[in-house]
mmCIF file of C-alpha atoms and ligand atoms in Angstrom:
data_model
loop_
_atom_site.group_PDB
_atom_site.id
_atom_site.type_symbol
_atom_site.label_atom_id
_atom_site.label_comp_id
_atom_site.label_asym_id
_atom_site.label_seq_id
_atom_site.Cartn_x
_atom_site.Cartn_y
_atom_site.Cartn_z
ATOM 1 C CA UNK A 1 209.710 137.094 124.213
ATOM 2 C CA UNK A 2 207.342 139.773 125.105
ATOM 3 C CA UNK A 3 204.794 137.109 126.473
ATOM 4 C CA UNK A 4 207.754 135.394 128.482
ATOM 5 C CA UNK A 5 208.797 139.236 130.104
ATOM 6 C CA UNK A 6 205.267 140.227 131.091
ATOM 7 C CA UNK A 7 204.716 136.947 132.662
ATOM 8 C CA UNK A 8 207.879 137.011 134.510
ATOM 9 C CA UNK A 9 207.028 140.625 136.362
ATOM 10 C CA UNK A 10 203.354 139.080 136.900
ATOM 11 C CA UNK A 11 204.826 136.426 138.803
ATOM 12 C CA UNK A 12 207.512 138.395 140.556
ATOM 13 C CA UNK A 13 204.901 141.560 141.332
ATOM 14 C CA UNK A 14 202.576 138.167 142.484
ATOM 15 C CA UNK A 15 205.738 137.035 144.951
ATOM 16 C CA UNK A 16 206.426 140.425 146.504
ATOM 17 C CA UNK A 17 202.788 141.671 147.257
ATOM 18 C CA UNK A 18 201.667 138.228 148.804
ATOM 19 C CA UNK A 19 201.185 138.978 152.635
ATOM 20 C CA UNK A 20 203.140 136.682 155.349
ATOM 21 C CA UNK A 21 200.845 134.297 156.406
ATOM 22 C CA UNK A 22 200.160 130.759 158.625
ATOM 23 C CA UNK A 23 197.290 129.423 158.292
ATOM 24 C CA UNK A 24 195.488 128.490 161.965
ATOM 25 C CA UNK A 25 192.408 126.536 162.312
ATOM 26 C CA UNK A 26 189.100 127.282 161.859
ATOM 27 C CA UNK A 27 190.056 129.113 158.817
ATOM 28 C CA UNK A 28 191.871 132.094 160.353
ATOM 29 C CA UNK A 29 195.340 133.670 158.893
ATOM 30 C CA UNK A 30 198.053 135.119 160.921
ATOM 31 C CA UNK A 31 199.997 137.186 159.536
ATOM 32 C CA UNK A 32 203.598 137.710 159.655
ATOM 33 C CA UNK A 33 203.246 141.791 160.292
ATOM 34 C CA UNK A 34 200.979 141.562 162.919
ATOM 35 C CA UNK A 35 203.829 139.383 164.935
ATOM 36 C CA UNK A 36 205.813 141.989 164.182
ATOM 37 C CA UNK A 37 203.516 144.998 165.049
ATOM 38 C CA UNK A 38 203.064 143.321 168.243
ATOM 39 C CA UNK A 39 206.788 143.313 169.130
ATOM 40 C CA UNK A 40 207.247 146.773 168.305
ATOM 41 C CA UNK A 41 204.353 148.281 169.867
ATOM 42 C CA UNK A 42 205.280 146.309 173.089
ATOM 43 C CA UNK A 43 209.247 146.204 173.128
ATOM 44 C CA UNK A 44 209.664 149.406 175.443
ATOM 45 C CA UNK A 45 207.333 147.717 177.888
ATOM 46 C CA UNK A 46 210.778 146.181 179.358
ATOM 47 C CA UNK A 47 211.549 149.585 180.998
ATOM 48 C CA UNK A 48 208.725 148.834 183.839
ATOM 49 C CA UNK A 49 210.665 145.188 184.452
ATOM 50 C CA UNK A 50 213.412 143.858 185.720
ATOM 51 C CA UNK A 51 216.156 141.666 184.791
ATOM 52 C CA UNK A 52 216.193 138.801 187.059
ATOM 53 C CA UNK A 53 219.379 138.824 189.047
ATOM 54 C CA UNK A 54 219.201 136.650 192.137
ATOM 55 C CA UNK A 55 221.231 134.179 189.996
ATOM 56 C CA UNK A 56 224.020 136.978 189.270
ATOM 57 C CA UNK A 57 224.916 135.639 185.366
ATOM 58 C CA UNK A 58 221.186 135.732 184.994
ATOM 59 C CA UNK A 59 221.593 139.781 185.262
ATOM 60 C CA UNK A 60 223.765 139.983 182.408
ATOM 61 C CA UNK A 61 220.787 139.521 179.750
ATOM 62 C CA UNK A 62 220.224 142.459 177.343
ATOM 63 C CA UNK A 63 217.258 143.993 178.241
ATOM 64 C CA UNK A 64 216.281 145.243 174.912
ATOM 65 C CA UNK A 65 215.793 141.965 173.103
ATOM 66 C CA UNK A 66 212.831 141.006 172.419
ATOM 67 C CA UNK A 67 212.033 137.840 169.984
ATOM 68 C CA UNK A 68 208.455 136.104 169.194
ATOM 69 C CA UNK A 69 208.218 132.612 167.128
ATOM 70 C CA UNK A 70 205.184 130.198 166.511
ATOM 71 C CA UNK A 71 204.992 126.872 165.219
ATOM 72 C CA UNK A 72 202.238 126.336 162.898
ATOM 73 C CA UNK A 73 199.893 123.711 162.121
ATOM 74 C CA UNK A 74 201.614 122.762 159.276
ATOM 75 C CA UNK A 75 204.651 122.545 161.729
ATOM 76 C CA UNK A 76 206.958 125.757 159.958
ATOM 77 C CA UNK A 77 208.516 127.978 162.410
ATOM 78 C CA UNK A 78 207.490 131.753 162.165
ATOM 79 C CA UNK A 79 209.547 134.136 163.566
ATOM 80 C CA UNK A 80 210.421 137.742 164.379
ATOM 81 C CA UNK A 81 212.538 139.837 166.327
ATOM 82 C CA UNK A 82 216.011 139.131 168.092
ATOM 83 C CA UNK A 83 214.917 135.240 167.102
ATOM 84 C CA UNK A 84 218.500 133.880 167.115
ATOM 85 C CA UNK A 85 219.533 135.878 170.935
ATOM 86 C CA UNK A 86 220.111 132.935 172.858
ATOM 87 C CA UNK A 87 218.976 132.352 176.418
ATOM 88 C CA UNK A 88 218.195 129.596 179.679
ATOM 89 C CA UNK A 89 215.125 127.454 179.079
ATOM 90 C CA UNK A 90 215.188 127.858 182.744
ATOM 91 C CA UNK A 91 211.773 126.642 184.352
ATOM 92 C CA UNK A 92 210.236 125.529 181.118
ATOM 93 C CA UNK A 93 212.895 122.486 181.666
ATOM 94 C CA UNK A 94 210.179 121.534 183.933
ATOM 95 C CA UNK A 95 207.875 120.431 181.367
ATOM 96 C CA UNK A 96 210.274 118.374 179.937
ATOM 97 C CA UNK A 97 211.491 116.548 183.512
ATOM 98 C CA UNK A 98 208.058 115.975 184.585
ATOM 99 C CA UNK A 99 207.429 114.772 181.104
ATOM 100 C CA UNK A 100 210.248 111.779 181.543
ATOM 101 C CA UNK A 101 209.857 111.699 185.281
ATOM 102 C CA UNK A 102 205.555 110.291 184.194
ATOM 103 C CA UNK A 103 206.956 108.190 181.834
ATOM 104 C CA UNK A 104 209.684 106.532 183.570
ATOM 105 C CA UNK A 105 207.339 106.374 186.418
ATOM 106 C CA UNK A 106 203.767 106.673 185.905
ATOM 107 C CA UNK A 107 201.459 109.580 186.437
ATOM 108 C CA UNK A 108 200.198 107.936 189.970
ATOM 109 C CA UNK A 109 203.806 107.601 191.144
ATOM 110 C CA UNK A 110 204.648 110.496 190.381
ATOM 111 C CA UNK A 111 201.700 112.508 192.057
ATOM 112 C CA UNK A 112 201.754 109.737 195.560
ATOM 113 C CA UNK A 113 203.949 112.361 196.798
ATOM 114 C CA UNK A 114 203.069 115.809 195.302
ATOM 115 C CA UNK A 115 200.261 117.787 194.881
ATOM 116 C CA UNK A 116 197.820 119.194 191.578
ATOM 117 C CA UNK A 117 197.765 122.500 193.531
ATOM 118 C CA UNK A 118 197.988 125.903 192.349
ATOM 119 C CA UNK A 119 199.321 128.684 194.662
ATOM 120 C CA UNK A 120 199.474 132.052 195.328
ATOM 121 C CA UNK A 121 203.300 132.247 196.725
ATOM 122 C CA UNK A 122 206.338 132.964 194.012
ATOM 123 C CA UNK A 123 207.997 129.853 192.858
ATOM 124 C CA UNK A 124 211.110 129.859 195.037
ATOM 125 C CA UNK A 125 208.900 130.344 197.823
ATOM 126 C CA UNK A 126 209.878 127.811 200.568
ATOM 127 C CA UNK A 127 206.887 126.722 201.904
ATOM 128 C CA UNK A 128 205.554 125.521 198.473
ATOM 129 C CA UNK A 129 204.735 122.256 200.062
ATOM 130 C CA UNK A 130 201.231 121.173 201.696
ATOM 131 C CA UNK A 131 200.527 120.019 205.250
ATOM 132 C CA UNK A 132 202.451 116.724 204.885
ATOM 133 C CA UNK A 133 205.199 118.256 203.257
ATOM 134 C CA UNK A 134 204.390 117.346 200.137
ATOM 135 C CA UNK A 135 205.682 119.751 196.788
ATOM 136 C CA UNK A 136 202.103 121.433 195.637
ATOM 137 C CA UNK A 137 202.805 121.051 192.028
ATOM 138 C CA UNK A 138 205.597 119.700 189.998
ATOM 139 C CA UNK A 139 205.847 123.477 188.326
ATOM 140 C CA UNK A 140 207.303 125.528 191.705
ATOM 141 C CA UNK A 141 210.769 125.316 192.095
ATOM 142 C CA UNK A 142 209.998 122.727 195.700
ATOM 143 C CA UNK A 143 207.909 120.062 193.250
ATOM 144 C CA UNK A 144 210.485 120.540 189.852
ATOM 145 C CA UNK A 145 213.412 119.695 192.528
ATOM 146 C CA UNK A 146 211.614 116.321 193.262
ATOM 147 C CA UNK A 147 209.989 115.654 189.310
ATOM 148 C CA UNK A 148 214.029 115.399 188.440
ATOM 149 C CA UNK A 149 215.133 113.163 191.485
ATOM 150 C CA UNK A 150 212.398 110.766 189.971
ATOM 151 C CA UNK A 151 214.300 110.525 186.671
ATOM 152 C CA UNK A 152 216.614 107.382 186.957
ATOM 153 C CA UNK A 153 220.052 107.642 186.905
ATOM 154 C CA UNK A 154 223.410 108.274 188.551
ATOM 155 C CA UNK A 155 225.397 111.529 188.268
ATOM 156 C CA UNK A 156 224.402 113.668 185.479
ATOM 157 C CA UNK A 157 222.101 110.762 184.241
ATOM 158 C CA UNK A 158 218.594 112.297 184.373
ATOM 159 C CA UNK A 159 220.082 116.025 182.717
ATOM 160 C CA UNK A 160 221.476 114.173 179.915
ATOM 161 C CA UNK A 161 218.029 112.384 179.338
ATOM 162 C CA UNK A 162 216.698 115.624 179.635
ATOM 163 C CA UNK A 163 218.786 117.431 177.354
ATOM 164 C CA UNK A 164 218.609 115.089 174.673
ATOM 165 C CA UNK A 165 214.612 115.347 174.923
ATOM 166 C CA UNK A 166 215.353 118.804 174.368
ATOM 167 C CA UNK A 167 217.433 118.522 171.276
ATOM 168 C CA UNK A 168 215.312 115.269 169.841
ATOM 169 C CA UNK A 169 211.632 118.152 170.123
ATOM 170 C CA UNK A 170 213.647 120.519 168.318
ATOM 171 C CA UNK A 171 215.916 118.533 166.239
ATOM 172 C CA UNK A 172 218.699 120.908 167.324
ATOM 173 C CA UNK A 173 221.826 118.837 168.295
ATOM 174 C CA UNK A 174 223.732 121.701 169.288
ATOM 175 C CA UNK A 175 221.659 122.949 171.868
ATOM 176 C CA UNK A 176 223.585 122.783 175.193
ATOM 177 C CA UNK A 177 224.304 124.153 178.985
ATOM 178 C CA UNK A 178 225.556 127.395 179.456
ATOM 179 C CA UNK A 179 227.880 126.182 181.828
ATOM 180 C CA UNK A 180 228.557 130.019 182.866
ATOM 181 C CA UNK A 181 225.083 130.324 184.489
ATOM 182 C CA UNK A 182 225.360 126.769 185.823
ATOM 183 C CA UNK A 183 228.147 127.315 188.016
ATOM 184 C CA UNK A 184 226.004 130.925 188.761
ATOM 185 C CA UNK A 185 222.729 128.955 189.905
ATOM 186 C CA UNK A 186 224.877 126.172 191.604
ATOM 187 C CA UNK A 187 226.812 128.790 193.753
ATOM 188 C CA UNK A 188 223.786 131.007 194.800
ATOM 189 C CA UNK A 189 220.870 128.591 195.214
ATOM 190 C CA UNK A 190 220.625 128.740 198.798
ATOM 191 C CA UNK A 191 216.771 128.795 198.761
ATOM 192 C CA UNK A 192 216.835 125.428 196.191
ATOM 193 C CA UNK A 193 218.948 123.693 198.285
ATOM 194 C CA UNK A 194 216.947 124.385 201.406
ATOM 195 C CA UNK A 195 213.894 123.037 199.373
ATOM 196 C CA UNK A 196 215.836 120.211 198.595
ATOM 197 C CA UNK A 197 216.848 119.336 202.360
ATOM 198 C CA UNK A 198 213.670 119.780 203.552
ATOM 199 C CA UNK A 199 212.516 117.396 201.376
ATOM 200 C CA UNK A 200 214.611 114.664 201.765
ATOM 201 C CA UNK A 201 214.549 115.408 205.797
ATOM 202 C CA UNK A 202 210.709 114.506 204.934
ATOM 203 C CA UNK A 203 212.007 111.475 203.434
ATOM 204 C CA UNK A 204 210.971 112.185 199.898
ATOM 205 C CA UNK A 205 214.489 112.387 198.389
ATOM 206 C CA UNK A 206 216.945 109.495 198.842
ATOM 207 C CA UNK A 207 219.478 110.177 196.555
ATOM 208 C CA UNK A 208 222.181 113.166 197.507
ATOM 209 C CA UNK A 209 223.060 116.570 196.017
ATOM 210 C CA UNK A 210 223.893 115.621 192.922
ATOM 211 C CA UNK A 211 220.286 115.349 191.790
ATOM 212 C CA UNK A 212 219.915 119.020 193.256
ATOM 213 C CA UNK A 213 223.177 119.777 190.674
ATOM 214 C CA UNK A 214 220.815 118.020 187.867
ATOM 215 C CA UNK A 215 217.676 121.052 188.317
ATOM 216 C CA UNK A 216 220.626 123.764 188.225
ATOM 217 C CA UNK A 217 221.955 122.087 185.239
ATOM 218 C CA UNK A 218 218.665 121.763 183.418
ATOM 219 C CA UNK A 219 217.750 125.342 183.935
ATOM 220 C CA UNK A 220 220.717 125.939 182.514
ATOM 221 C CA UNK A 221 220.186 124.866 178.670
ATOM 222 C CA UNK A 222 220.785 127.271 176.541
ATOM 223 C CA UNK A 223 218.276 127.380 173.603
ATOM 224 C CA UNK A 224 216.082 130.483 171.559
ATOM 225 C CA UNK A 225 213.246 131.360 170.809
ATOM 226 C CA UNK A 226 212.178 129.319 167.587
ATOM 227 C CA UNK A 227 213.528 125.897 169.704
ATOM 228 C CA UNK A 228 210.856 127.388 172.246
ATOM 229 C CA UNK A 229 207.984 127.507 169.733
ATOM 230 C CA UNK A 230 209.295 124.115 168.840
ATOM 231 C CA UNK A 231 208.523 122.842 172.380
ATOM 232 C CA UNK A 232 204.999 124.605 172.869
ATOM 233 C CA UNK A 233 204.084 122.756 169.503
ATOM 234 C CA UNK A 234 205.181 119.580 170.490
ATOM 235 C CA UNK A 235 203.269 119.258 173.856
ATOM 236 C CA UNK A 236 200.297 121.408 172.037
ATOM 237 C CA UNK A 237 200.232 118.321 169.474
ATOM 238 C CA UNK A 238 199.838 115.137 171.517
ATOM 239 C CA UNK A 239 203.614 114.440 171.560
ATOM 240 C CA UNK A 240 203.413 115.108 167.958
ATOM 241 C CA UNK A 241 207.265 116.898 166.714
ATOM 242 C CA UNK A 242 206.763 119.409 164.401
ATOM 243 C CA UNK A 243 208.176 117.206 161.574
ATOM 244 C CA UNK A 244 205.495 114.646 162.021
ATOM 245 C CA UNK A 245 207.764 112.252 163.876
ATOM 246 C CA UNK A 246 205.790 110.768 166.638
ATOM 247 C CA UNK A 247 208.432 108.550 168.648
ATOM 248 C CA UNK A 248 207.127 109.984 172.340
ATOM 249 C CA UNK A 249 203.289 110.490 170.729
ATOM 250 C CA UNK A 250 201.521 110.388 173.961
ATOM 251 C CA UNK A 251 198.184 111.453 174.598
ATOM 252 C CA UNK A 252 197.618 111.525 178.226
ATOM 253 C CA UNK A 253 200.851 112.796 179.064
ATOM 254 C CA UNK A 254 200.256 116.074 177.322
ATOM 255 C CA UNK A 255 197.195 116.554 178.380
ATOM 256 C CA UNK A 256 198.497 115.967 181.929
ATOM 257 C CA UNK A 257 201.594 118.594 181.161
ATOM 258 C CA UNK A 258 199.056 121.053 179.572
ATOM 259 C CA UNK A 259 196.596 120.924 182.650
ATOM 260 C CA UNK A 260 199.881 121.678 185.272
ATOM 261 C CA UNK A 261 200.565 124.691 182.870
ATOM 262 C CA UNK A 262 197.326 126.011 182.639
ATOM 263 C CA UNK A 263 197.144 125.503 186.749
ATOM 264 C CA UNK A 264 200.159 126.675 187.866
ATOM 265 C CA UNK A 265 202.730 127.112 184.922
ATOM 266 C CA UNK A 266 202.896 131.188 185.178
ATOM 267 C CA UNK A 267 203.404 130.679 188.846
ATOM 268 C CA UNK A 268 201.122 132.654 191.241
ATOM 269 C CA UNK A 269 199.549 134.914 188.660
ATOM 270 C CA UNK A 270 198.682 131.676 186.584
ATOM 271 C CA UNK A 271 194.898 131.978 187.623
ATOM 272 C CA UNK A 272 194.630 135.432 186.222
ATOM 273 C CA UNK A 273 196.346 134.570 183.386
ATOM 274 C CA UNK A 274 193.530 131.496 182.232
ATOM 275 C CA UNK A 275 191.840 134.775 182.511
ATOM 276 C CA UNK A 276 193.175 137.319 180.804
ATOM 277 C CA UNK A 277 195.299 134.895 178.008
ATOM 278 C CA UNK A 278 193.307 131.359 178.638
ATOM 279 C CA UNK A 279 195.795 128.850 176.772
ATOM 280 C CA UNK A 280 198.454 126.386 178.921
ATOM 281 C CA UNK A 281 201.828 127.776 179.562
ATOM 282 C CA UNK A 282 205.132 128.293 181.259
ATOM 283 C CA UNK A 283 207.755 130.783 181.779
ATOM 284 C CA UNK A 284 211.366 131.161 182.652
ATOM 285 C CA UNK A 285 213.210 133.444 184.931
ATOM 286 C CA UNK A 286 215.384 133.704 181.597
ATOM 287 C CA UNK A 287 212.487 135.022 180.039
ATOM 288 C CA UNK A 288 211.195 132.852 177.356
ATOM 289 C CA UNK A 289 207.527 132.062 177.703
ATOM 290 C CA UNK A 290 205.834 129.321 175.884
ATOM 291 C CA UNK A 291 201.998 128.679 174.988
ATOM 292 C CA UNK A 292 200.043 126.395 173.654
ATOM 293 C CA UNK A 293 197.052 126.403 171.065
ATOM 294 C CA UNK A 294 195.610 122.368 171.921
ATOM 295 C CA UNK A 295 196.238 120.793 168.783
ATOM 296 C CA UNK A 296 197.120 123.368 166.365
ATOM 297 C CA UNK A 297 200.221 125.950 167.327
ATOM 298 C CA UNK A 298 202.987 126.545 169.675
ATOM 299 C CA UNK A 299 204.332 129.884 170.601
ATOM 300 C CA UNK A 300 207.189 131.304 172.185
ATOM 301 C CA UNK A 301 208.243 135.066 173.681
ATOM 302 C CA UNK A 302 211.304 136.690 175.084
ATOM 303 C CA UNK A 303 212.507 139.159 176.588
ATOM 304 C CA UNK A 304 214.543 138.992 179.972
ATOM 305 C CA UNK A 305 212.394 141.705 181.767
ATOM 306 C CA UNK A 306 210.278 140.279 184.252
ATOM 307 C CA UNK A 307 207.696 141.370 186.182
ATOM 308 C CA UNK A 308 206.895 140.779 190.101
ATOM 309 C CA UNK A 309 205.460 137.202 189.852
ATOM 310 C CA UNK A 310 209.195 136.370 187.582
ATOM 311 C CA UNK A 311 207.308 136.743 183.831
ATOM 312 C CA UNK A 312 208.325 138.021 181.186
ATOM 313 C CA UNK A 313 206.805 141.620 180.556
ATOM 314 C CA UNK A 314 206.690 142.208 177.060
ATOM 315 C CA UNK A 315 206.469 138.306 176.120
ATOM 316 C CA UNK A 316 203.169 138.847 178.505
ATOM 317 C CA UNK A 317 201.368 142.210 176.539
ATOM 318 C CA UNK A 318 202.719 140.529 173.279
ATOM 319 C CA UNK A 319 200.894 137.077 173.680
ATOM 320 C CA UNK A 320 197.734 139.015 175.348
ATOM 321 C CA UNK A 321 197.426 141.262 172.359
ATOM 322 C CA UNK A 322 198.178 138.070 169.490
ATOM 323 C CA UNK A 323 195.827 135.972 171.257
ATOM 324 C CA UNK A 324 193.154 138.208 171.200
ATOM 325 C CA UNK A 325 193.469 139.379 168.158
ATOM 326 C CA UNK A 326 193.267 135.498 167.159
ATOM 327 C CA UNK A 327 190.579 134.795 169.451
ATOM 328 C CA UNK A 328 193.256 131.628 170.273
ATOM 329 C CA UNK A 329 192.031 131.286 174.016
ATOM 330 C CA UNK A 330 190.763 127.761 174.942
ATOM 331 C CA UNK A 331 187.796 129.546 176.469
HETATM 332 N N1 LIG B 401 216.713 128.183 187.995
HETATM 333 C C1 LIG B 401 215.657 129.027 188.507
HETATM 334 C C2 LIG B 401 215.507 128.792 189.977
HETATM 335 O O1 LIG B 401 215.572 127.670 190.389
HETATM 336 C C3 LIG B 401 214.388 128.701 187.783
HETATM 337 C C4 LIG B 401 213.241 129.537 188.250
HETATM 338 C C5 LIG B 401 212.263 129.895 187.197
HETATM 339 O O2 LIG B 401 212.561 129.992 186.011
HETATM 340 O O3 LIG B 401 211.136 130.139 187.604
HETATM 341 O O4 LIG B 401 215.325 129.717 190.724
#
């Protein structure tokens, strides 16, 4: 009985005092605490950001929260902070339409009539296009507007196929539009729809609006931050889901996805960022940012502050600070 008692607070005391930890790669342990250091020592950073409101339900976002989530190796989600605030995936839909937009039509296709360019305007700029009028890279708002007219499919054909990509990475059924901010992007996106008439006055785009009403809607899918994690591990792992399912396993694809992040998914200040942070990602004017480690981890930040290139503040010191203190840069 005695035996049985002292074993019992061994194993308990043994439970308790055993630090939070993933493993991740080459023999390194992140721990739990320091995500959560992180998003304390960084969460009043929001203060010298902004909440984006140029899409007015957009401005509605509590600046406060602040949420950070990898997916490990071993594909279990990690998370801290306000992990359950939900928020628009925004831009980072654009990995996921140019991801079905290559398959559907091949990478050549796809790139006949848009560029590999970075750039140094912001992503609604208009004149994201080259000399032949040609989108510069399929992550800019000009070249994500034609990647989703090159998804087959009438009406709301090609967001459905996106939005079920969406739930299939995360296994999350219920993830959905916030049809609130749809109607919001759809009634203000004067500059999108520009980019989208100039385009098809070019003769790039046959098909009509609609497919314009297909961006707004995928920017519009509401998801958090642990779904986001979710995503960076999938395209960080070949196709790979974090459950080892490997129906859309595919090889080149990511790596082709992965180079457009690393070139131009952080918009304008992407080439600083290889710099300063060194792995492939994206943000959203929602303010979710998602990175990849190349075949080990995904992460994910948020917080809707964003600075003056349209990233996310503190999900920018937060990732800076965790992948140094990793050394997780592909540098
Ligand atoms: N829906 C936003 C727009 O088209 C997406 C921009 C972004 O997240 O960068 O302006």
């Amino acid at each position: 009985m005695y035996k049985t008692i002292s074993f019992l607070s061994i194993a308990i005391f043994y439970i308790l005092s055993t630090p939070s930890t993933i493993v991740c790669g080459q023999n390194k342990i992140i721990d739990k605490k320091v995500m959560l250091h992180l998003v304390n020592k960084h969460k009043l950073a929001f203060t010298q950001g902004k909440v984006a409101d140029y899409i007015p339900e957009l401005g509605k976002a509590n600046p406060k929260a602040v949420a950070f989530s990898i997916t490990n190796e071993n594909g279990e989600t990690w998370s801290v902070g306000d992990n359950k605030q939900k928020f628009t995936i925004q831009s980072i839909s654009k990995l996921i339409a140019l991801m079905l937009a290559v398959e559907e039509n091949g990478e050549e296709k796809v790139f006949t009539q848009m560029g590999y360019y970075g750039t140094h305007h912001p992503f609604n700029y208009f004149a994201n296009l080259d000399h032949n009028g040609r989108p510069l890279n399929p992550m800019m708002n000009a070249g994500a507007i034609y990647t989703t007219s090159l998804i087959a499919g009438d009406a709301d054909e090609p967001y459905q196929k996106i939005l079920a990509r969406i739930r299939y990475i995360t296994n999350n059924p219920k993830i959905d539009i916030n049809p609130t901010i749809y109607e919001s992007e759809k009634a203000t996106g004067y500059r999108n729809r520009g980019m989208f008439y100039l385009m098809k006055n070019y003769g790039m785009i046959e098909k009509e609006e609609e497919v314009l009403n297909n961006y707004f809607r995928q920017c519009s899918i509401e998801i958090d931050v642990e779904d986001l994690s979710k995503i960076a591990y999938f395209i960080a792992n070949q196709g790979t889901r974090y459950d080892g399912d490997k129906t859309h396993y595919n090889k080149e694809l990511m790596q082709l996805i992965q180079a457009q992040m690393l070139t131009a998914g952080m918009y304008e200040f992407s080439g600083e960022y290889a710099r300063t942070i060194a792995l492939p990602s994206k943000s959203g004017v929602g303010g979710g940012i998602i990175a990849t480690v190349p075949n080990k981890i995904g992460i994910a930040v948020y917080n809707p502050s964003l600075d003056e290139h349209g990233n996310s503040l503190v999900g920018y010191l937060i990732l800076k600070d965790f992948v140094q203190e990793y050394s997780l840069g592909i540098f």
